[in-house]
Tab-separated table of C-alpha atoms and ligand atoms in Angstrom:
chain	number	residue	atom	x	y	z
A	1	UNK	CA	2.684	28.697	0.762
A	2	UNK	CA	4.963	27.718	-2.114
A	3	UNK	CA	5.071	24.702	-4.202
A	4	UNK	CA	8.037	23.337	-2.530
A	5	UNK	CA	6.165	23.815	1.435
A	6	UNK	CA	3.292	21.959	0.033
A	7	UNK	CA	5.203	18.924	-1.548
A	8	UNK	CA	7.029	18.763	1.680
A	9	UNK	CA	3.570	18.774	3.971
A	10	UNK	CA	3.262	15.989	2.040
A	11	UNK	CA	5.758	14.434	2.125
A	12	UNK	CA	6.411	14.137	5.619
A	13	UNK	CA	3.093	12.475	6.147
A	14	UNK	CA	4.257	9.488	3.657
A	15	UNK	CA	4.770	6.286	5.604
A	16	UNK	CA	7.243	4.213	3.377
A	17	UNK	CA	7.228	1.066	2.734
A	18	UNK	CA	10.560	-1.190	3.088
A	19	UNK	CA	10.449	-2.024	-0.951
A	20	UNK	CA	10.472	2.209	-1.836
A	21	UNK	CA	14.065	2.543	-2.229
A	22	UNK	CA	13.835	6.938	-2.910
A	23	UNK	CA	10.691	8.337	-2.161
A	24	UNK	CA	9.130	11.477	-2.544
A	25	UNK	CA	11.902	13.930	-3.578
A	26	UNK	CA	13.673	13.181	-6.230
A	27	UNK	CA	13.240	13.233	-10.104
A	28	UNK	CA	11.479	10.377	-9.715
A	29	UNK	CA	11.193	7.043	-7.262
A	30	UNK	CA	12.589	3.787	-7.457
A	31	UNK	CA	10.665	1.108	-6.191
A	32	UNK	CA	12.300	-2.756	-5.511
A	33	UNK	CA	9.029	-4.885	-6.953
A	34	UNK	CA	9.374	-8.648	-4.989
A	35	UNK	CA	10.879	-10.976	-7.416
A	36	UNK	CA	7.701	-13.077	-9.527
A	37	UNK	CA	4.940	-10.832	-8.964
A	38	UNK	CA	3.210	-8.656	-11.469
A	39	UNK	CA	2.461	-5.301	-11.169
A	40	UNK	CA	-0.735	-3.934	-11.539
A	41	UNK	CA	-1.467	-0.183	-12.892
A	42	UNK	CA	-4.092	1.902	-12.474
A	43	UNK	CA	-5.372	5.932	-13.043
A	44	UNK	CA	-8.624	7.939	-11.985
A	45	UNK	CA	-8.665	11.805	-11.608
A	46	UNK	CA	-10.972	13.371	-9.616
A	47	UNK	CA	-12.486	16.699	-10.882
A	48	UNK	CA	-14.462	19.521	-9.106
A	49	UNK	CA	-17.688	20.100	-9.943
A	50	UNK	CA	-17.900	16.263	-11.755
A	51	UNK	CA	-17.033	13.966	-9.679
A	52	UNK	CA	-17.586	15.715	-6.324
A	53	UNK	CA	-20.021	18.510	-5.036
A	54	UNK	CA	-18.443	21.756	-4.801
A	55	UNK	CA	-18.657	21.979	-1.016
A	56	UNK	CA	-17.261	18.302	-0.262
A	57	UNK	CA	-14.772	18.268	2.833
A	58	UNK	CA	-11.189	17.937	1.704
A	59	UNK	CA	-10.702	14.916	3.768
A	60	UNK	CA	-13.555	13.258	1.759
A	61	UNK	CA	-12.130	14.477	-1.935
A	62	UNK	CA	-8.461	12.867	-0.502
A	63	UNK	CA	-10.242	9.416	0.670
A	64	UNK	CA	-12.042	9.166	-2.694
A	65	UNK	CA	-9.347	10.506	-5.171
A	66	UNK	CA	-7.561	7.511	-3.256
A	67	UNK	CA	-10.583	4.738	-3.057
A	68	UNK	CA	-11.827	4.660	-6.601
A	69	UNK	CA	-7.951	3.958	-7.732
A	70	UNK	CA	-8.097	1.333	-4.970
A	71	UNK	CA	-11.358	-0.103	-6.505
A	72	UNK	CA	-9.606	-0.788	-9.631
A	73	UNK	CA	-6.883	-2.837	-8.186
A	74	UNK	CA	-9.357	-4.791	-6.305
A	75	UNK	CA	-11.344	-5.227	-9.158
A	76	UNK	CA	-7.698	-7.576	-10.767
A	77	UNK	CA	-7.638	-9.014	-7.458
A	78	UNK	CA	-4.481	-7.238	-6.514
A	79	UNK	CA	-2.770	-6.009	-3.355
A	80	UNK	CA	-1.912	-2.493	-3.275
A	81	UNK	CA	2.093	-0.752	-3.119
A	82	UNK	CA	2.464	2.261	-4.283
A	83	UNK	CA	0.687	5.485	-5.266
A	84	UNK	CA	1.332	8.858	-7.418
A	85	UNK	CA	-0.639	11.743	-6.346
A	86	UNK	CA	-1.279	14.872	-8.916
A	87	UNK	CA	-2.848	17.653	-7.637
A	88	UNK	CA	-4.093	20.784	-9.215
A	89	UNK	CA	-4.779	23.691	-6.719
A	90	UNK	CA	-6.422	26.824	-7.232
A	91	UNK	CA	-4.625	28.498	-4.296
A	92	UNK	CA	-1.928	27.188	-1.455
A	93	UNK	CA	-4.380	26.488	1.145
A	94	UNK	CA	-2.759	24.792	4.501
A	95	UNK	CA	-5.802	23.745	6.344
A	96	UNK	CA	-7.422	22.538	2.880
A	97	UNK	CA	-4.360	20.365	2.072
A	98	UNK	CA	-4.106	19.307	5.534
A	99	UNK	CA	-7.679	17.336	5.568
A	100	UNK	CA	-7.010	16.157	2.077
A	101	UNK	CA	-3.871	14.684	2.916
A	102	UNK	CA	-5.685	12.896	6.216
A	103	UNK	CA	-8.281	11.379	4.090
A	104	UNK	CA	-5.665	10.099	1.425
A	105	UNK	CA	-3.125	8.821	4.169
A	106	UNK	CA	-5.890	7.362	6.385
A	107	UNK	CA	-6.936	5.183	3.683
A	108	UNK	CA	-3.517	4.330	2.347
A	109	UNK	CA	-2.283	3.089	5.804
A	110	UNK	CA	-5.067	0.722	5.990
A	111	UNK	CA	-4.066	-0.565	3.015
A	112	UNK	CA	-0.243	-0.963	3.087
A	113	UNK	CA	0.449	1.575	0.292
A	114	UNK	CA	3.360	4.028	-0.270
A	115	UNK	CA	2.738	7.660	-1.843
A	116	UNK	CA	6.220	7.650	-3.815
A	117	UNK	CA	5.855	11.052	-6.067
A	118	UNK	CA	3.695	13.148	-7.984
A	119	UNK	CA	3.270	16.903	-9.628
A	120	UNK	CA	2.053	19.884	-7.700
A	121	UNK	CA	0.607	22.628	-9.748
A	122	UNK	CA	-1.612	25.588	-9.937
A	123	UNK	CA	-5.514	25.602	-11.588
A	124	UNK	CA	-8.672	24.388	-11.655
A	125	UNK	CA	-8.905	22.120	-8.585
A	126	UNK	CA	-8.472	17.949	-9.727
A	127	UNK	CA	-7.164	15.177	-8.061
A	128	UNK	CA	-5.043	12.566	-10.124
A	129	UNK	CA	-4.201	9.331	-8.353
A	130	UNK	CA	-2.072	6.089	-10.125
A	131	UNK	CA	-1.546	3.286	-7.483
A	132	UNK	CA	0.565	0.313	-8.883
A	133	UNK	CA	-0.219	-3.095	-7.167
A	134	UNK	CA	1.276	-6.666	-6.897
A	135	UNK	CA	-0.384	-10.126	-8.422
A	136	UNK	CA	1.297	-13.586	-8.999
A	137	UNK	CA	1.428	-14.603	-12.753
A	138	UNK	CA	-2.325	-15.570	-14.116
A	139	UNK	CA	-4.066	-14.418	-10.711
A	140	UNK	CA	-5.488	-11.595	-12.217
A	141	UNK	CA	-9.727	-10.877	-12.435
A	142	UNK	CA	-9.941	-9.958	-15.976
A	143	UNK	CA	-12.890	-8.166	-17.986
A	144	UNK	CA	-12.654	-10.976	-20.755
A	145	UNK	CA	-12.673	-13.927	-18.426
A	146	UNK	CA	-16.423	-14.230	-18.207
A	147	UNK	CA	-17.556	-17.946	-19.099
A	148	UNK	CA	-21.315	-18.839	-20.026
A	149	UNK	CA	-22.762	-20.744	-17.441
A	150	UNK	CA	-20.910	-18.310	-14.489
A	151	UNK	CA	-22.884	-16.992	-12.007
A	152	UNK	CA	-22.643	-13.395	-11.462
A	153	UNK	CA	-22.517	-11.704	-8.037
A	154	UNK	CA	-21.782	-8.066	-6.622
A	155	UNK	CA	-20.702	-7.522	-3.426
A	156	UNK	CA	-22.612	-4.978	-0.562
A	157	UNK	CA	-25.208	-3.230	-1.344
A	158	UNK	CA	-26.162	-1.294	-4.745
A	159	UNK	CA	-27.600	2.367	-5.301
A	160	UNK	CA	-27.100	4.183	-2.665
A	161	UNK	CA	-24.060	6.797	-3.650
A	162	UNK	CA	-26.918	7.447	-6.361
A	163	UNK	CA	-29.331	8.198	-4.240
A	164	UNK	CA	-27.249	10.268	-2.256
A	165	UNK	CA	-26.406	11.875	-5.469
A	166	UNK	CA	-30.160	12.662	-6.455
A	167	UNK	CA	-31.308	13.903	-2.971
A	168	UNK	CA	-28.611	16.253	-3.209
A	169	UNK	CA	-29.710	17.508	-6.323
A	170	UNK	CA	-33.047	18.023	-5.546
A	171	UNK	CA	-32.055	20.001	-2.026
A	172	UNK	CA	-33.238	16.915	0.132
A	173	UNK	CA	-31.595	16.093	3.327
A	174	UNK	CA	-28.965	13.157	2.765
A	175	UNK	CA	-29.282	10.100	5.223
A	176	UNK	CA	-25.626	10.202	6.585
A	177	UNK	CA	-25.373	6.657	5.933
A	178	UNK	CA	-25.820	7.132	1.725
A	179	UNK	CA	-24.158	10.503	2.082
A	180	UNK	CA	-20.746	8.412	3.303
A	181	UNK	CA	-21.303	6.021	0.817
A	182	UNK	CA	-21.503	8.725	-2.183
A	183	UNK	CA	-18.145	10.606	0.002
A	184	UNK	CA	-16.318	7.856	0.857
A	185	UNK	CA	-16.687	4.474	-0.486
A	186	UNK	CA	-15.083	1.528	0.553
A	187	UNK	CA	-12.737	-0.237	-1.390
A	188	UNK	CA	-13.505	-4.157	-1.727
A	189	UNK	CA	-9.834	-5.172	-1.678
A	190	UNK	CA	-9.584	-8.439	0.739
A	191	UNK	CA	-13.177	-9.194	-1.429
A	192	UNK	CA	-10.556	-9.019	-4.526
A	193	UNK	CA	-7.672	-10.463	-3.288
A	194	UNK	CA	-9.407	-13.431	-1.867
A	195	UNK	CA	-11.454	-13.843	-5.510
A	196	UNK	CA	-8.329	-13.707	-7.343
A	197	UNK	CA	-7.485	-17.105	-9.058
A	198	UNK	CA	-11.021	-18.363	-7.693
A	199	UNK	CA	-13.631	-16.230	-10.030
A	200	UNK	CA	-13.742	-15.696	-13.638
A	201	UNK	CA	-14.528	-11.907	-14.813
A	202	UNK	CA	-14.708	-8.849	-12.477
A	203	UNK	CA	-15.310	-4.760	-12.641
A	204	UNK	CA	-15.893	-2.675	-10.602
A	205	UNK	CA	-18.898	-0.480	-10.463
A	206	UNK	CA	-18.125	3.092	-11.360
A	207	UNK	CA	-20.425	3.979	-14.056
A	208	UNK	CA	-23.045	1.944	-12.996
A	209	UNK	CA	-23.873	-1.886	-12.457
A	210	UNK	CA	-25.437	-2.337	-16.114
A	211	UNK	CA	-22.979	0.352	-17.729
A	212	UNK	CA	-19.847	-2.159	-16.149
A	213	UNK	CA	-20.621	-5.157	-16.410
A	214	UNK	CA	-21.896	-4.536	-20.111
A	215	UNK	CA	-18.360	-4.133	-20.282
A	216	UNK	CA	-17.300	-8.220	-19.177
A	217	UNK	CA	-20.031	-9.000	-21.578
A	218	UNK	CA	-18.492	-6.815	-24.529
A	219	UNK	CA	-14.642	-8.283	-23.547
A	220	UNK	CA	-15.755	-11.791	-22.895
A	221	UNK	CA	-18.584	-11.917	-25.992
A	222	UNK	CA	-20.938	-13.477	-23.848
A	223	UNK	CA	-24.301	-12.015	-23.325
A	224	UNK	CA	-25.612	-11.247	-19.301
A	225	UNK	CA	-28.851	-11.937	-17.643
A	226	UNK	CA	-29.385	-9.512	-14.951
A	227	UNK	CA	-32.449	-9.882	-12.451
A	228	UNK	CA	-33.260	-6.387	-10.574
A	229	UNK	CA	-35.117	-7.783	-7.927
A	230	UNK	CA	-32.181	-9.490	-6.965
A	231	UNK	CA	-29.860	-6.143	-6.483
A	232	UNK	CA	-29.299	-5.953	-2.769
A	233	UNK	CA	-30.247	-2.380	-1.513
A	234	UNK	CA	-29.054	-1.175	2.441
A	235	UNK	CA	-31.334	-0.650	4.987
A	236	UNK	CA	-30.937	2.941	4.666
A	237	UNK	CA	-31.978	3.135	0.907
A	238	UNK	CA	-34.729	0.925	1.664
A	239	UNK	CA	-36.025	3.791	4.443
A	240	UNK	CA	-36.158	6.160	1.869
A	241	UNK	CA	-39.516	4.649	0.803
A	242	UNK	CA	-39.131	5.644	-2.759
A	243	UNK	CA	-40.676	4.372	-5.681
A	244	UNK	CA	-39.567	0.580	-6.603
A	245	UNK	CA	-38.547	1.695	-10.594
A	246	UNK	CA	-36.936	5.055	-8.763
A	247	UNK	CA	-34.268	2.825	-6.612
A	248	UNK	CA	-33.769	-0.198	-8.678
A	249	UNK	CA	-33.352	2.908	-11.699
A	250	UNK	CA	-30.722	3.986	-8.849
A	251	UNK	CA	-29.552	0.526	-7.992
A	252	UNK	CA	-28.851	-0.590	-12.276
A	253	UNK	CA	-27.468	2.636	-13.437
A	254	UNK	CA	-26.245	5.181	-10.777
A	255	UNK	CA	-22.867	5.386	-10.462
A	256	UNK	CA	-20.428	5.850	-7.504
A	257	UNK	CA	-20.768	2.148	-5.667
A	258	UNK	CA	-17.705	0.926	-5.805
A	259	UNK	CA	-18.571	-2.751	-5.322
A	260	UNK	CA	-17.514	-5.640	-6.872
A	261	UNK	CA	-19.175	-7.518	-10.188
A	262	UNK	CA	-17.786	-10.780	-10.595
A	263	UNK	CA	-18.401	-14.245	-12.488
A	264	UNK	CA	-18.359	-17.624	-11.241
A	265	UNK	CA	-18.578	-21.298	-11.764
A	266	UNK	CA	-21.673	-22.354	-10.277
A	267	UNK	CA	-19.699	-25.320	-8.574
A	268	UNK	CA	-17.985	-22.527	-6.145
A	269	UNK	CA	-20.566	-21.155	-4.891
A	270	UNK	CA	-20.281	-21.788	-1.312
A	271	UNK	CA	-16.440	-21.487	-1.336
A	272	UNK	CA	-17.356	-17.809	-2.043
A	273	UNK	CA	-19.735	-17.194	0.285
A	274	UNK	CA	-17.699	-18.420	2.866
A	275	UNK	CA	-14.663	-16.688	1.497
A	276	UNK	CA	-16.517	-13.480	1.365
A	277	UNK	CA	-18.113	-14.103	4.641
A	278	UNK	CA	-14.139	-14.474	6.192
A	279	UNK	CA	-13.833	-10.698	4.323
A	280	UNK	CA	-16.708	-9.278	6.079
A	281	UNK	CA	-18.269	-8.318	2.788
A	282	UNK	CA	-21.738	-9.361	1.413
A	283	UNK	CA	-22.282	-10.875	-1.615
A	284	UNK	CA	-25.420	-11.772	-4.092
A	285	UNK	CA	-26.014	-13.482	-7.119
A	286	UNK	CA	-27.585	-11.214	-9.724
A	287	UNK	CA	-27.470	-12.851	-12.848
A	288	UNK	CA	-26.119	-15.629	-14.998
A	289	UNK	CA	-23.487	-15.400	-18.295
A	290	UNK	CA	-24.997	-17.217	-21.535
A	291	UNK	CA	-23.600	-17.391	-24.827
A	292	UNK	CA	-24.717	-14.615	-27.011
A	293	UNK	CA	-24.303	-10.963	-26.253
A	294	UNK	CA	-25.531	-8.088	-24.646
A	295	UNK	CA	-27.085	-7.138	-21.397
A	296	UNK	CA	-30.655	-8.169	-20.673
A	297	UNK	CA	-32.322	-6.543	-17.145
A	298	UNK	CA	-35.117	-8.658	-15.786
A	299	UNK	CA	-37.903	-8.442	-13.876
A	300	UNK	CA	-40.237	-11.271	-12.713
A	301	UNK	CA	-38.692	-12.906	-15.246
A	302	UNK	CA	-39.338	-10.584	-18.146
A	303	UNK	CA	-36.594	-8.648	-20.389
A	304	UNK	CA	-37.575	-5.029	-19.096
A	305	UNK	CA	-36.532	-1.628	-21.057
A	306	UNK	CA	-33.748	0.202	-19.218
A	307	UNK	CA	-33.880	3.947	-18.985
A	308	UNK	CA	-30.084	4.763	-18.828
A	309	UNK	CA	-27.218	2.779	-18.939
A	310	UNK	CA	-24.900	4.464	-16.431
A	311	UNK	CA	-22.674	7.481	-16.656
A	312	UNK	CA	-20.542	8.473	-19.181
A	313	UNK	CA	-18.664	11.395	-19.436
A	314	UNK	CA	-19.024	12.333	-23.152
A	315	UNK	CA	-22.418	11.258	-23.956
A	316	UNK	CA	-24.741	13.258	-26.056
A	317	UNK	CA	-27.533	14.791	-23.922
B	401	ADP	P1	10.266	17.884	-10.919
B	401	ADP	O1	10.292	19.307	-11.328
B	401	ADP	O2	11.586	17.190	-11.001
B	401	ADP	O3	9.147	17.117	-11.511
B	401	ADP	P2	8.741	18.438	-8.596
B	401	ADP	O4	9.086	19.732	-7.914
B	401	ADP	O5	7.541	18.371	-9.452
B	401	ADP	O6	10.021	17.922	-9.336
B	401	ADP	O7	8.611	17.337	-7.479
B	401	ADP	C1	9.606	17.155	-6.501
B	401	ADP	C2	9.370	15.859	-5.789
B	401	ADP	O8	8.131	15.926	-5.100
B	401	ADP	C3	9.253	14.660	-6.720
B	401	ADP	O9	9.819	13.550	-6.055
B	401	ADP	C4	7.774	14.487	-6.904
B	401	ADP	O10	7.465	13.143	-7.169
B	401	ADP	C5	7.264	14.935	-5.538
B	401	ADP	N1	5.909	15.507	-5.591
B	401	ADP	C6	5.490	16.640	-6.217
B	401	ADP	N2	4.200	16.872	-6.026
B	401	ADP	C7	3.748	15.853	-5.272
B	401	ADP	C8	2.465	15.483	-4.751
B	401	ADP	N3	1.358	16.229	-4.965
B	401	ADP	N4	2.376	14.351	-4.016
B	401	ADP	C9	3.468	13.589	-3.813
B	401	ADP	N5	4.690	13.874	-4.248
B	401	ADP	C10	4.839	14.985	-4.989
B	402	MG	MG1	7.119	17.425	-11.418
């Protein structure tokens, strides 16, 4: 297959939305943003062998080169438009592009969004998404928002894409349940939306709970009181009987969750349960933001020694 039979494969299972005036196929797209909003821009690549196992299913790389972009924009709060997709292929394979373009359009359909353009080329195989969303003026869930005194909460459950992660590693079977959460995680976007104007701070957890929301304490120069036994785990991490320090270790600083860390006023907290209760999404309070700085993980009410602080990609080891 050439370039120009995989762009169209694409491209003719693109849904558009009214507000794309060109789509895929020219130099570029033009997009008609509704009048007052703001738009919200975001980038994650995907790259084999990093942030995938070599043998994922292509519909699972497509959902997840789409999702984590999709976390970010519900991390601001925002509702998502329109999307860029780069791809880097190491050969023209129809059935492999097929399942990666289900995954990618399966997701974007639930979620109202556009693929308007990209690049198509030939290498190593990685997966760049950029989604643009829409916010009204001052709506947005900042990283520097957080105000001492907030609550902090996370939404779902915490750990388990981790898990999945390490069991993998170590040749274990993988519990489908944490093996879909590690695959294909779930966006919190109508958590997001419906936080948007209501909390303070909010990140999303990529790197790892501790590793992200060190970064609301770092852009709001507050300091964070985390307590671990308060991380929710799922049912099916909880069945995996491990060792408490192994899954709250999981549960702080593995990566890959995808849920929500936000910041509160103590005065709303019912408004958001109930508001995240109308999303169908848990949520827990974790922690509390006091003046001062840094990130302090407790347990039984005792400043505790963390091993790691999440995942970064150009740490020393
Ligand atoms: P150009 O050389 O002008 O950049 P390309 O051949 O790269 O043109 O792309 C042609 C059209 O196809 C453009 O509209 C571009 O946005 C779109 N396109 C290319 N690759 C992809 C892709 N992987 N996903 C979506 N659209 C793509
Ligand atoms: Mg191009």
């Amino acid at each position: 297959m050439a370039e120009f039979d995989l762009i169209e494969r694409i491209r003719r299972r693109s849904q558009t939305r009214p507000d794309v005036v060109l789509g895929i196929g020219d130099d570029a797209a033009l997009i008609a943003p509704p009048a007052g909003m703001q738009l919200v821009v975001a980038t994650d690549t995907l790259n084999h062998g990093v942030h995938f196992p070599p043998q994922t299913h292509s519909f699972d790389i497509g959902w997840k080169a789409l999702a984590v972009n999709l976390s970010d924009l519900a991390a601001m709060g925002a509702q998502p438009a329109w999307g860029s997709l780069s791809l880097s292929l190491p050969e023209a394979d129809p059935d492999w592009l097929d399942g990666f373009i289900d995954g990618f359009m399966q997701l974007a359909g639930e979620h109202g969004l556009s693929l308007i353009g990209g690049d198509t080329t030939r290498g190593p195989l990685s997966v760049c998404v950029s989604v643009i969303g829409l916010i009204a003026p001052d709506q947005a869930l900042r990283r520097d928002a957080a105000q001492p005194g907030d609550d902090v909460w996370v939404s779902g459950t915490l750990g388990d894409a981790a898990a999945a992660l390490a069991l993998w590693q170590q040749g274990h079977h993988i519990p489908q349940a944490l093996r879909t959460r590690l695959d294909s995680p779930t966006p919190r976007l109508p958590l997001g939306q419906t936080l948007a104007g209501l909390a303070h701070a909010a990140v999303d957890i990529s790197d790892g709970l501790l590793a992200d929301v060190g970064h609301i304490a770092e852009a709001s120069a507050v300091a964070i009181d985390i307590e671990l036994e308060q991380l929710p785990a799922s049912a099916a991490l909880q069945a995996l009987g491990v060792e408490p320090q192994t899954r709250r270790h999981w549960q702080a600083s593995g990566g890959d969750d995808y849920e929500l860390c936000f910041t509160a006023a103590p005065a709303l907290r019912e408004t958001i349960r109930s508001r995240a209760l109308a999303c169908g999404t848990a949520v827990t309070r974790i922690g509390r933001v006091c003046a001062g700085q840094g990130i302090t993980a407790m347990l039984s009410g005792e400043p505790v020694q963390t091993i790691r602080n999440g995942f970064e990609h150009f740490a020393a080891r």
